[in-house]
Amino acid sequence: MSSVITSTRFSVLDRSRTREGRPVGEALRDTVRFAREAERLGYHRFWVSEHHGVPGVAGSAPTVLAAAVAGATRTIRVGTGGVMLPNHRPLVVAEQFGVLESLFPGRIDMGLGRSVGFTGGVRKALGRDKGDAEDFEGQLTELLGWFRGTSPTGVHARPAEGLTVPPFVLAMGEGAAIAARAGLPMVIGDLRDRERMLRGVEHYRAHFRPSPWASEPYVVISGTIAVAATREEARRLLIPEAWSMAYSRTHGTFPPLPTAERVAARTMTEKERGFYESGLTGQLAGTEEEVAGELERVLKETDAQEVLVTTSGYDRDALLDSYRRLARIAGLAPAHGGTPAFGDAPA
């Protein structure tokens, strides 16, 4: 077992992906059940995401979903990957995380991104436009100020003020530079574009300024990892997500996940086929031995302290098996307790 891998934290980001032919709400209940299993397997964090008006993602209210996850688990850290700060007023975000931290002390993370709505219609509905992302650094400073009680307004964020909720910056585009200047931990993806990832990590470490939130750089690399008994089974797990991404790139909407069989039966345009094959290329997918070797190489290249795994799939049993196999590779210490299946009803 690789010491590089076993000395690294492993965490989960679940995007509550919907599935063709299944109720939308089931995806949210699956997320809560999945969090319990991730905790039992020994994963360090369990994060949820924010998407608006997206047919393929049920997670539109990450702090609400994080509360459900934290309430259904006992020890795993819970957070967001992330709250898209340009969509919200920083005071409201501070208040929401203050409530979460007050309810679940010492277990809440605040992952923050700078994206705005996926389409023009969503941005209009949110009362935002693309330019709002340009002020992310100012919004971030304001948000952190509410926790430290430094707002010039004279208003105090209750119950956030005085609490410590670890903030993380999701580093897309300018994110690495912003995280470095703010002195915050950084989450960077994806594993398919290693050169870009390495450039972001190097810039972040070179320009990091210590802050009250972090005294030294902390790098979380993020991406898809699929592990199965054979390379073919691992690739099969990735097929629904690869097709959904290809469809979104060519049709402007991100659909629910189809089965791998339905993808195989579809006729794709040349453009769709290109995006689809790209989605299957460069992922960390294979047997336990194959993934362990590739994972060790990535960790040595990036010197990351943590890996945030973002794998989605239609076949929930195969997905859960992948996370179990990855937990073995990582040498995670399983907690005591049963192993709930995705189909089991939550308590």
CSV table of C-alpha atoms in Angstrom, one decimal:
chain,number,residue,atom,x,y,z
A,1,MET,CA,0.0,0.0,0.0
A,2,SER,CA,1.4,3.4,-1.1
A,3,SER,CA,2.4,5.7,1.8
A,4,VAL,CA,1.8,8.7,-0.5
A,5,ILE,CA,-1.8,7.6,-0.9
A,6,THR,CA,-2.4,6.5,2.7
A,7,SER,CA,-1.1,9.8,4.0
A,8,THR,CA,-3.7,11.7,1.9
A,9,ARG,CA,-7.2,12.6,2.9
A,10,PHE,CA,-10.1,11.4,0.6
A,11,SER,CA,-13.4,13.1,0.5
A,12,VAL,CA,-16.6,13.0,-1.6
A,13,LEU,CA,-18.5,15.6,-3.6
A,14,ASP,CA,-22.0,14.3,-4.6
A,15,ARG,CA,-24.0,16.4,-7.1
A,16,SER,CA,-27.4,14.6,-6.5
A,17,ARG,CA,-27.5,13.5,-10.2
A,18,THR,CA,-31.0,12.6,-11.4
A,19,ARG,CA,-31.6,9.4,-13.4
A,20,GLU,CA,-33.8,8.8,-16.4
A,21,GLY,CA,-37.1,7.2,-15.3
A,22,ARG,CA,-36.5,7.9,-11.6
A,23,PRO,CA,-38.2,10.6,-9.4
A,24,VAL,CA,-36.1,13.8,-9.0
A,25,GLY,CA,-36.5,13.7,-5.2
A,26,GLU,CA,-34.9,10.2,-5.1
A,27,ALA,CA,-31.6,11.8,-6.1
A,28,LEU,CA,-31.6,13.9,-2.9
A,29,ARG,CA,-32.5,11.0,-0.7
A,30,ASP,CA,-29.8,9.0,-2.4
A,31,THR,CA,-27.3,11.7,-1.5
A,32,VAL,CA,-28.2,11.4,2.2
A,33,ARG,CA,-27.9,7.6,2.1
A,34,PHE,CA,-24.6,7.9,0.3
A,35,ALA,CA,-23.2,10.3,2.9
A,36,ARG,CA,-23.9,7.6,5.6
A,37,GLU,CA,-22.0,5.1,3.6
A,38,ALA,CA,-19.1,7.5,2.9
A,39,GLU,CA,-18.9,8.1,6.7
A,40,ARG,CA,-18.8,4.4,7.4
A,41,LEU,CA,-16.1,3.8,4.8
A,42,GLY,CA,-13.9,6.5,6.4
A,43,TYR,CA,-14.0,9.4,4.0
A,44,HIS,CA,-13.0,12.7,5.5
A,45,ARG,CA,-15.7,15.1,4.0
A,46,PHE,CA,-19.0,14.9,2.2
A,47,TRP,CA,-19.9,17.9,0.1
A,48,VAL,CA,-22.9,18.8,-2.0
A,49,SER,CA,-23.2,21.2,-4.9
A,50,GLU,CA,-25.3,24.1,-6.2
A,51,HIS,CA,-27.1,24.1,-9.6
A,52,HIS,CA,-30.2,26.0,-10.7
A,53,GLY,CA,-32.6,25.0,-13.4
A,54,VAL,CA,-30.6,21.9,-14.4
A,55,PRO,CA,-32.7,18.8,-15.2
A,56,GLY,CA,-29.8,16.4,-14.4
A,57,VAL,CA,-29.0,17.8,-10.9
A,58,ALA,CA,-31.5,17.9,-8.0
A,59,GLY,CA,-29.2,19.8,-5.6
A,60,SER,CA,-30.3,23.4,-5.9
A,61,ALA,CA,-30.1,24.4,-2.3
A,62,PRO,CA,-26.7,23.2,-0.9
A,63,THR,CA,-27.0,24.5,2.6
A,64,VAL,CA,-30.4,22.9,3.0
A,65,LEU,CA,-29.1,19.6,1.7
A,66,ALA,CA,-25.9,19.9,3.8
A,67,ALA,CA,-28.2,20.2,6.9
A,68,ALA,CA,-30.0,17.0,5.9
A,69,VAL,CA,-26.6,15.2,5.4
A,70,ALA,CA,-25.2,16.4,8.7
A,71,GLY,CA,-28.3,15.4,10.5
A,72,ALA,CA,-28.1,11.9,9.1
A,73,THR,CA,-24.4,11.4,9.9
A,74,ARG,CA,-22.3,11.7,13.1
A,75,THR,CA,-18.6,12.2,12.4
A,76,ILE,CA,-17.9,13.0,8.8
A,77,ARG,CA,-17.3,16.7,7.9
A,78,VAL,CA,-20.1,18.2,5.8
A,79,GLY,CA,-20.0,21.1,3.4
A,80,THR,CA,-20.6,22.6,0.0
A,81,GLY,CA,-18.7,22.2,-3.2
A,82,GLY,CA,-19.8,24.8,-3.5
A,83,VAL,CA,-22.1,27.7,-2.8
A,84,MET,CA,-21.8,29.9,-5.8
A,85,LEU,CA,-21.2,33.2,-4.0
A,86,PRO,CA,-22.1,35.6,-6.9
A,87,ASN,CA,-25.7,34.1,-6.7
A,88,HIS,CA,-26.2,35.3,-3.1
A,89,ARG,CA,-25.7,38.1,-0.7
A,90,PRO,CA,-22.6,37.4,1.5
A,91,LEU,CA,-24.6,38.2,4.7
A,92,VAL,CA,-27.2,35.5,3.9
A,93,VAL,CA,-24.5,32.9,3.1
A,94,ALA,CA,-22.7,33.8,6.5
A,95,GLU,CA,-26.0,33.4,8.3
A,96,GLN,CA,-26.7,30.0,6.7
A,97,PHE,CA,-23.3,28.6,7.6
A,98,GLY,CA,-23.6,30.1,11.0
A,99,VAL,CA,-26.8,28.1,11.6
A,100,LEU,CA,-25.2,24.9,10.2
A,101,GLU,CA,-22.1,25.3,12.4
A,102,SER,CA,-24.3,26.0,15.4
A,103,LEU,CA,-26.3,22.9,14.8
A,104,PHE,CA,-23.3,20.7,14.0
A,105,PRO,CA,-20.3,22.2,15.8
A,106,GLY,CA,-16.9,21.4,14.3
A,107,ARG,CA,-18.2,19.5,11.3
A,108,ILE,CA,-19.1,22.1,8.7
A,109,ASP,CA,-17.0,23.3,5.7
A,110,MET,CA,-17.8,26.3,3.5
A,111,GLY,CA,-16.7,25.6,-0.1
A,112,LEU,CA,-17.2,28.6,-2.3
A,113,GLY,CA,-17.3,29.1,-6.1
A,114,ARG,CA,-17.5,32.0,-8.4
A,115,SER,CA,-19.9,30.7,-11.1
A,116,VAL,CA,-23.2,32.2,-12.0
A,117,GLY,CA,-26.2,30.5,-13.6
A,118,PHE,CA,-25.6,28.0,-16.3
A,119,THR,CA,-27.8,29.7,-18.9
A,120,GLY,CA,-29.0,33.3,-19.6
A,121,GLY,CA,-32.5,32.3,-18.4
A,122,VAL,CA,-31.2,31.1,-15.0
A,123,ARG,CA,-29.1,34.2,-14.6
A,124,LYS,CA,-32.1,36.4,-15.3
A,125,ALA,CA,-34.2,34.4,-12.8
A,126,LEU,CA,-31.5,34.8,-10.2
A,127,GLY,CA,-31.2,38.5,-10.9
A,128,ARG,CA,-27.6,38.1,-11.9
A,129,ASP,CA,-25.4,38.3,-15.0
A,130,LYS,CA,-22.0,37.0,-16.0
A,131,GLY,CA,-20.3,40.2,-14.7
A,132,ASP,CA,-21.2,39.4,-11.1
A,133,ALA,CA,-18.5,36.7,-11.1
A,134,GLU,CA,-15.9,39.4,-11.6
A,135,ASP,CA,-16.5,40.7,-8.0
A,136,PHE,CA,-16.0,37.3,-6.4
A,137,GLU,CA,-12.9,38.4,-4.5
A,138,GLY,CA,-14.8,41.3,-3.0
A,139,GLN,CA,-17.7,39.1,-2.1
A,140,LEU,CA,-15.4,36.6,-0.5
A,141,THR,CA,-13.8,39.3,1.6
A,142,GLU,CA,-17.2,40.5,2.7
A,143,LEU,CA,-18.4,37.0,3.6
A,144,LEU,CA,-15.3,36.3,5.7
A,145,GLY,CA,-15.8,39.7,7.4
A,146,TRP,CA,-19.2,38.7,8.7
A,147,PHE,CA,-17.6,35.8,10.7
A,148,ARG,CA,-15.0,38.2,12.2
A,149,GLY,CA,-17.4,41.0,12.9
A,150,THR,CA,-15.6,43.5,10.7
A,151,SER,CA,-18.5,44.7,8.6
A,152,PRO,CA,-18.5,48.5,8.2
A,153,THR,CA,-22.3,48.5,8.2
A,154,GLY,CA,-22.6,48.1,11.9
A,155,VAL,CA,-24.7,45.0,11.3
A,156,HIS,CA,-23.8,41.7,13.0
A,157,ALA,CA,-24.3,38.3,11.3
A,158,ARG,CA,-26.1,36.0,13.8
A,159,PRO,CA,-25.2,33.4,14.7
A,160,ALA,CA,-22.1,33.4,12.3
A,161,GLU,CA,-20.1,36.1,14.1
A,162,GLY,CA,-17.3,34.6,16.2
A,163,LEU,CA,-17.7,31.1,14.7
A,164,THR,CA,-15.0,29.4,12.6
A,165,VAL,CA,-16.3,27.6,9.5
A,166,PRO,CA,-13.3,26.6,7.3
A,167,PRO,CA,-13.6,28.3,3.9
A,168,PHE,CA,-12.4,26.7,0.7
A,169,VAL,CA,-12.1,28.4,-2.8
A,170,LEU,CA,-13.1,26.3,-5.8
A,171,ALA,CA,-10.3,27.2,-8.2
A,172,MET,CA,-11.7,27.6,-11.7
A,173,GLY,CA,-10.0,30.2,-13.9
A,174,GLU,CA,-8.8,33.0,-11.6
A,175,GLY,CA,-9.7,30.9,-8.5
A,176,ALA,CA,-6.1,29.8,-7.7
A,177,ALA,CA,-4.9,33.4,-7.6
A,178,ILE,CA,-7.8,34.5,-5.4
A,179,ALA,CA,-7.3,31.6,-3.0
A,180,ALA,CA,-3.6,32.5,-2.7
A,181,ARG,CA,-4.2,36.2,-2.0
A,182,ALA,CA,-7.0,35.4,0.5
A,183,GLY,CA,-4.9,32.8,2.3
A,184,LEU,CA,-7.5,30.0,1.9
A,185,PRO,CA,-7.4,26.3,1.1
A,186,MET,CA,-8.0,25.6,-2.6
A,187,VAL,CA,-10.0,22.9,-4.4
A,188,ILE,CA,-8.8,22.5,-8.0
A,189,GLY,CA,-9.8,20.2,-10.8
A,190,ASP,CA,-10.0,18.3,-13.0
A,191,LEU,CA,-7.8,15.3,-13.1
A,192,ARG,CA,-8.0,15.0,-16.9
A,193,ASP,CA,-6.2,18.3,-17.5
A,194,ARG,CA,-3.0,17.7,-15.4
A,195,GLU,CA,-0.9,20.5,-17.0
A,196,ARG,CA,-3.5,23.1,-16.2
A,197,MET,CA,-4.0,21.7,-12.7
A,198,LEU,CA,-0.3,21.7,-12.0
A,199,ARG,CA,0.0,25.4,-13.2
A,200,GLY,CA,-2.8,26.3,-10.8
A,201,VAL,CA,-1.2,24.5,-7.9
A,202,GLU,CA,2.2,26.0,-8.5
A,203,HIS,CA,0.7,29.5,-8.8
A,204,TYR,CA,-1.3,29.0,-5.6
A,205,ARG,CA,1.7,27.8,-3.6
A,206,ALA,CA,4.0,30.5,-4.9
A,207,HIS,CA,1.7,33.4,-4.1
A,208,PHE,CA,0.0,32.1,-0.9
A,209,ARG,CA,-0.4,34.7,1.8
A,210,PRO,CA,-0.9,33.3,5.4
A,211,SER,CA,-4.3,34.4,6.9
A,212,PRO,CA,-6.3,33.9,10.0
A,213,TRP,CA,-8.0,31.0,8.2
A,214,ALA,CA,-4.9,29.1,7.0
A,215,SER,CA,-1.2,29.5,7.9
A,216,GLU,CA,0.1,27.6,4.9
A,217,PRO,CA,-1.2,26.3,1.5
A,218,TYR,CA,-3.7,23.5,1.5
A,219,VAL,CA,-4.4,21.8,-1.9
A,220,VAL,CA,-7.4,19.6,-2.6
A,221,ILE,CA,-7.4,18.0,-6.1
A,222,SER,CA,-10.8,17.1,-7.5
A,223,GLY,CA,-12.0,14.8,-10.2
A,224,THR,CA,-13.6,11.5,-11.3
A,225,ILE,CA,-12.2,8.2,-10.0
A,226,ALA,CA,-13.8,4.9,-11.0
A,227,VAL,CA,-12.6,1.6,-9.6
A,228,ALA,CA,-14.0,-1.8,-10.6
A,229,ALA,CA,-13.0,-5.4,-10.9
A,230,THR,CA,-12.0,-4.8,-14.5
A,231,ARG,CA,-11.1,-1.8,-16.6
A,232,GLU,CA,-14.1,-2.3,-18.8
A,233,GLU,CA,-16.5,-2.2,-15.8
A,234,ALA,CA,-14.8,1.0,-14.6
A,235,ARG,CA,-15.2,2.6,-18.0
A,236,ARG,CA,-18.9,1.5,-18.1
A,237,LEU,CA,-19.5,3.4,-14.8
A,238,LEU,CA,-18.3,6.6,-16.6
A,239,ILE,CA,-20.5,6.3,-19.7
A,240,PRO,CA,-23.7,7.9,-18.5
A,241,GLU,CA,-21.9,11.0,-17.2
A,242,ALA,CA,-19.8,11.3,-20.3
A,243,TRP,CA,-22.9,11.2,-22.5
A,244,SER,CA,-24.8,13.7,-20.3
A,245,MET,CA,-21.8,16.1,-20.5
A,246,ALA,CA,-21.6,15.7,-24.3
A,247,TYR,CA,-25.3,16.4,-24.6
A,248,SER,CA,-25.0,19.5,-22.5
A,249,ARG,CA,-22.2,20.8,-24.6
A,250,THR,CA,-24.2,20.4,-27.8
A,251,HIS,CA,-27.8,21.2,-26.6
A,252,GLY,CA,-27.3,23.7,-23.8
A,253,THR,CA,-29.0,21.6,-21.1
A,254,PHE,CA,-27.6,19.0,-18.7
A,255,PRO,CA,-29.9,16.0,-18.8
A,256,PRO,CA,-30.6,13.2,-16.3
A,257,LEU,CA,-28.2,10.2,-16.4
A,258,PRO,CA,-29.3,7.5,-18.9
A,259,THR,CA,-28.2,3.8,-18.5
A,260,ALA,CA,-25.0,2.7,-20.2
A,261,GLU,CA,-27.2,0.5,-22.4
A,262,ARG,CA,-29.2,3.5,-23.6
A,263,VAL,CA,-26.1,5.4,-24.4
A,264,ALA,CA,-24.8,2.5,-26.5
A,265,ALA,CA,-28.1,2.4,-28.4
A,266,ARG,CA,-28.0,6.2,-29.2
A,267,THR,CA,-26.9,7.6,-32.6
A,268,MET,CA,-24.5,10.5,-31.9
A,269,THR,CA,-23.6,13.4,-34.1
A,270,GLU,CA,-19.9,13.8,-34.9
A,271,LYS,CA,-19.7,16.7,-32.5
A,272,GLU,CA,-21.5,14.8,-29.7
A,273,ARG,CA,-19.2,11.8,-30.3
A,274,GLY,CA,-16.2,14.0,-29.9
A,275,PHE,CA,-17.3,15.4,-26.5
A,276,TYR,CA,-18.4,11.9,-25.4
A,277,GLU,CA,-15.0,10.3,-26.1
A,278,SER,CA,-13.3,13.3,-24.5
A,279,GLY,CA,-15.4,12.7,-21.3
A,280,LEU,CA,-14.1,9.1,-21.2
A,281,THR,CA,-10.4,10.0,-21.8
A,282,GLY,CA,-7.9,10.8,-19.1
A,283,GLN,CA,-10.1,9.8,-16.1
A,284,LEU,CA,-8.7,7.7,-13.3
A,285,ALA,CA,-10.5,4.5,-14.1
A,286,GLY,CA,-9.6,0.9,-13.9
A,287,THR,CA,-8.8,-1.9,-11.4
A,288,GLU,CA,-7.6,-1.2,-7.9
A,289,GLU,CA,-4.0,-1.8,-8.9
A,290,GLU,CA,-4.3,0.4,-12.0
A,291,VAL,CA,-6.0,3.3,-10.2
A,292,ALA,CA,-3.6,3.1,-7.3
A,293,GLY,CA,-0.6,3.5,-9.6
A,294,GLU,CA,-2.1,6.4,-11.4
A,295,LEU,CA,-3.3,8.0,-8.2
A,296,GLU,CA,0.2,7.8,-6.7
A,297,ARG,CA,1.6,9.5,-9.7
A,298,VAL,CA,-0.9,12.4,-9.5
A,299,LEU,CA,-0.3,12.9,-5.8
A,300,LYS,CA,3.5,13.0,-6.3
A,301,GLU,CA,3.1,15.6,-9.1
A,302,THR,CA,0.7,17.8,-7.1
A,303,ASP,CA,1.8,17.1,-3.5
A,304,ALA,CA,-1.9,17.6,-2.7
A,305,GLN,CA,-3.1,17.0,0.8
A,306,GLU,CA,-6.5,15.8,-0.2
A,307,VAL,CA,-8.5,14.3,-3.0
A,308,LEU,CA,-12.2,15.2,-3.6
A,309,VAL,CA,-13.8,12.5,-5.6
A,310,THR,CA,-16.7,13.6,-7.8
A,311,THR,CA,-17.8,10.3,-9.6
A,312,SER,CA,-21.4,10.0,-10.7
A,313,GLY,CA,-23.2,7.1,-12.3
A,314,TYR,CA,-26.6,5.6,-13.1
A,315,ASP,CA,-25.8,2.2,-11.5
A,316,ARG,CA,-25.8,3.2,-7.9
A,317,ASP,CA,-24.6,-0.3,-6.7
A,318,ALA,CA,-21.6,-0.1,-9.1
A,319,LEU,CA,-20.9,3.5,-7.9
A,320,LEU,CA,-20.9,2.5,-4.3
A,321,ASP,CA,-18.7,-0.5,-5.1
A,322,SER,CA,-16.2,2.0,-6.7
A,323,TYR,CA,-16.1,4.1,-3.6
A,324,ARG,CA,-15.6,1.0,-1.4
A,325,ARG,CA,-12.7,-0.1,-3.6
A,326,LEU,CA,-11.2,3.4,-3.5
A,327,ALA,CA,-11.4,3.3,0.3
A,328,ARG,CA,-9.4,0.1,0.3
A,329,ILE,CA,-6.8,1.7,-2.0
A,330,ALA,CA,-6.6,4.7,0.3
A,331,GLY,CA,-6.3,2.6,3.4
A,332,LEU,CA,-9.3,4.4,5.0
A,333,ALA,CA,-10.4,3.1,8.4
A,334,PRO,CA,-14.1,2.0,8.2
A,335,ALA,CA,-16.4,3.0,11.0
A,336,HIS,CA,-18.5,0.3,12.8
A,337,GLY,CA,-22.0,-0.1,11.6
A,338,GLY,CA,-24.2,-1.6,8.9
A,339,THR,CA,-23.9,-1.0,5.2
A,340,PRO,CA,-27.1,0.6,3.9
A,341,ALA,CA,-27.9,0.0,0.2
A,342,PHE,CA,-29.0,2.9,-2.0
A,343,GLY,CA,-32.5,1.4,-2.1
A,344,ASP,CA,-33.0,1.4,1.6
A,345,ALA,CA,-35.2,4.0,3.2
A,346,PRO,CA,-33.6,6.6,5.3
A,347,ALA,CA,-34.2,6.4,9.1
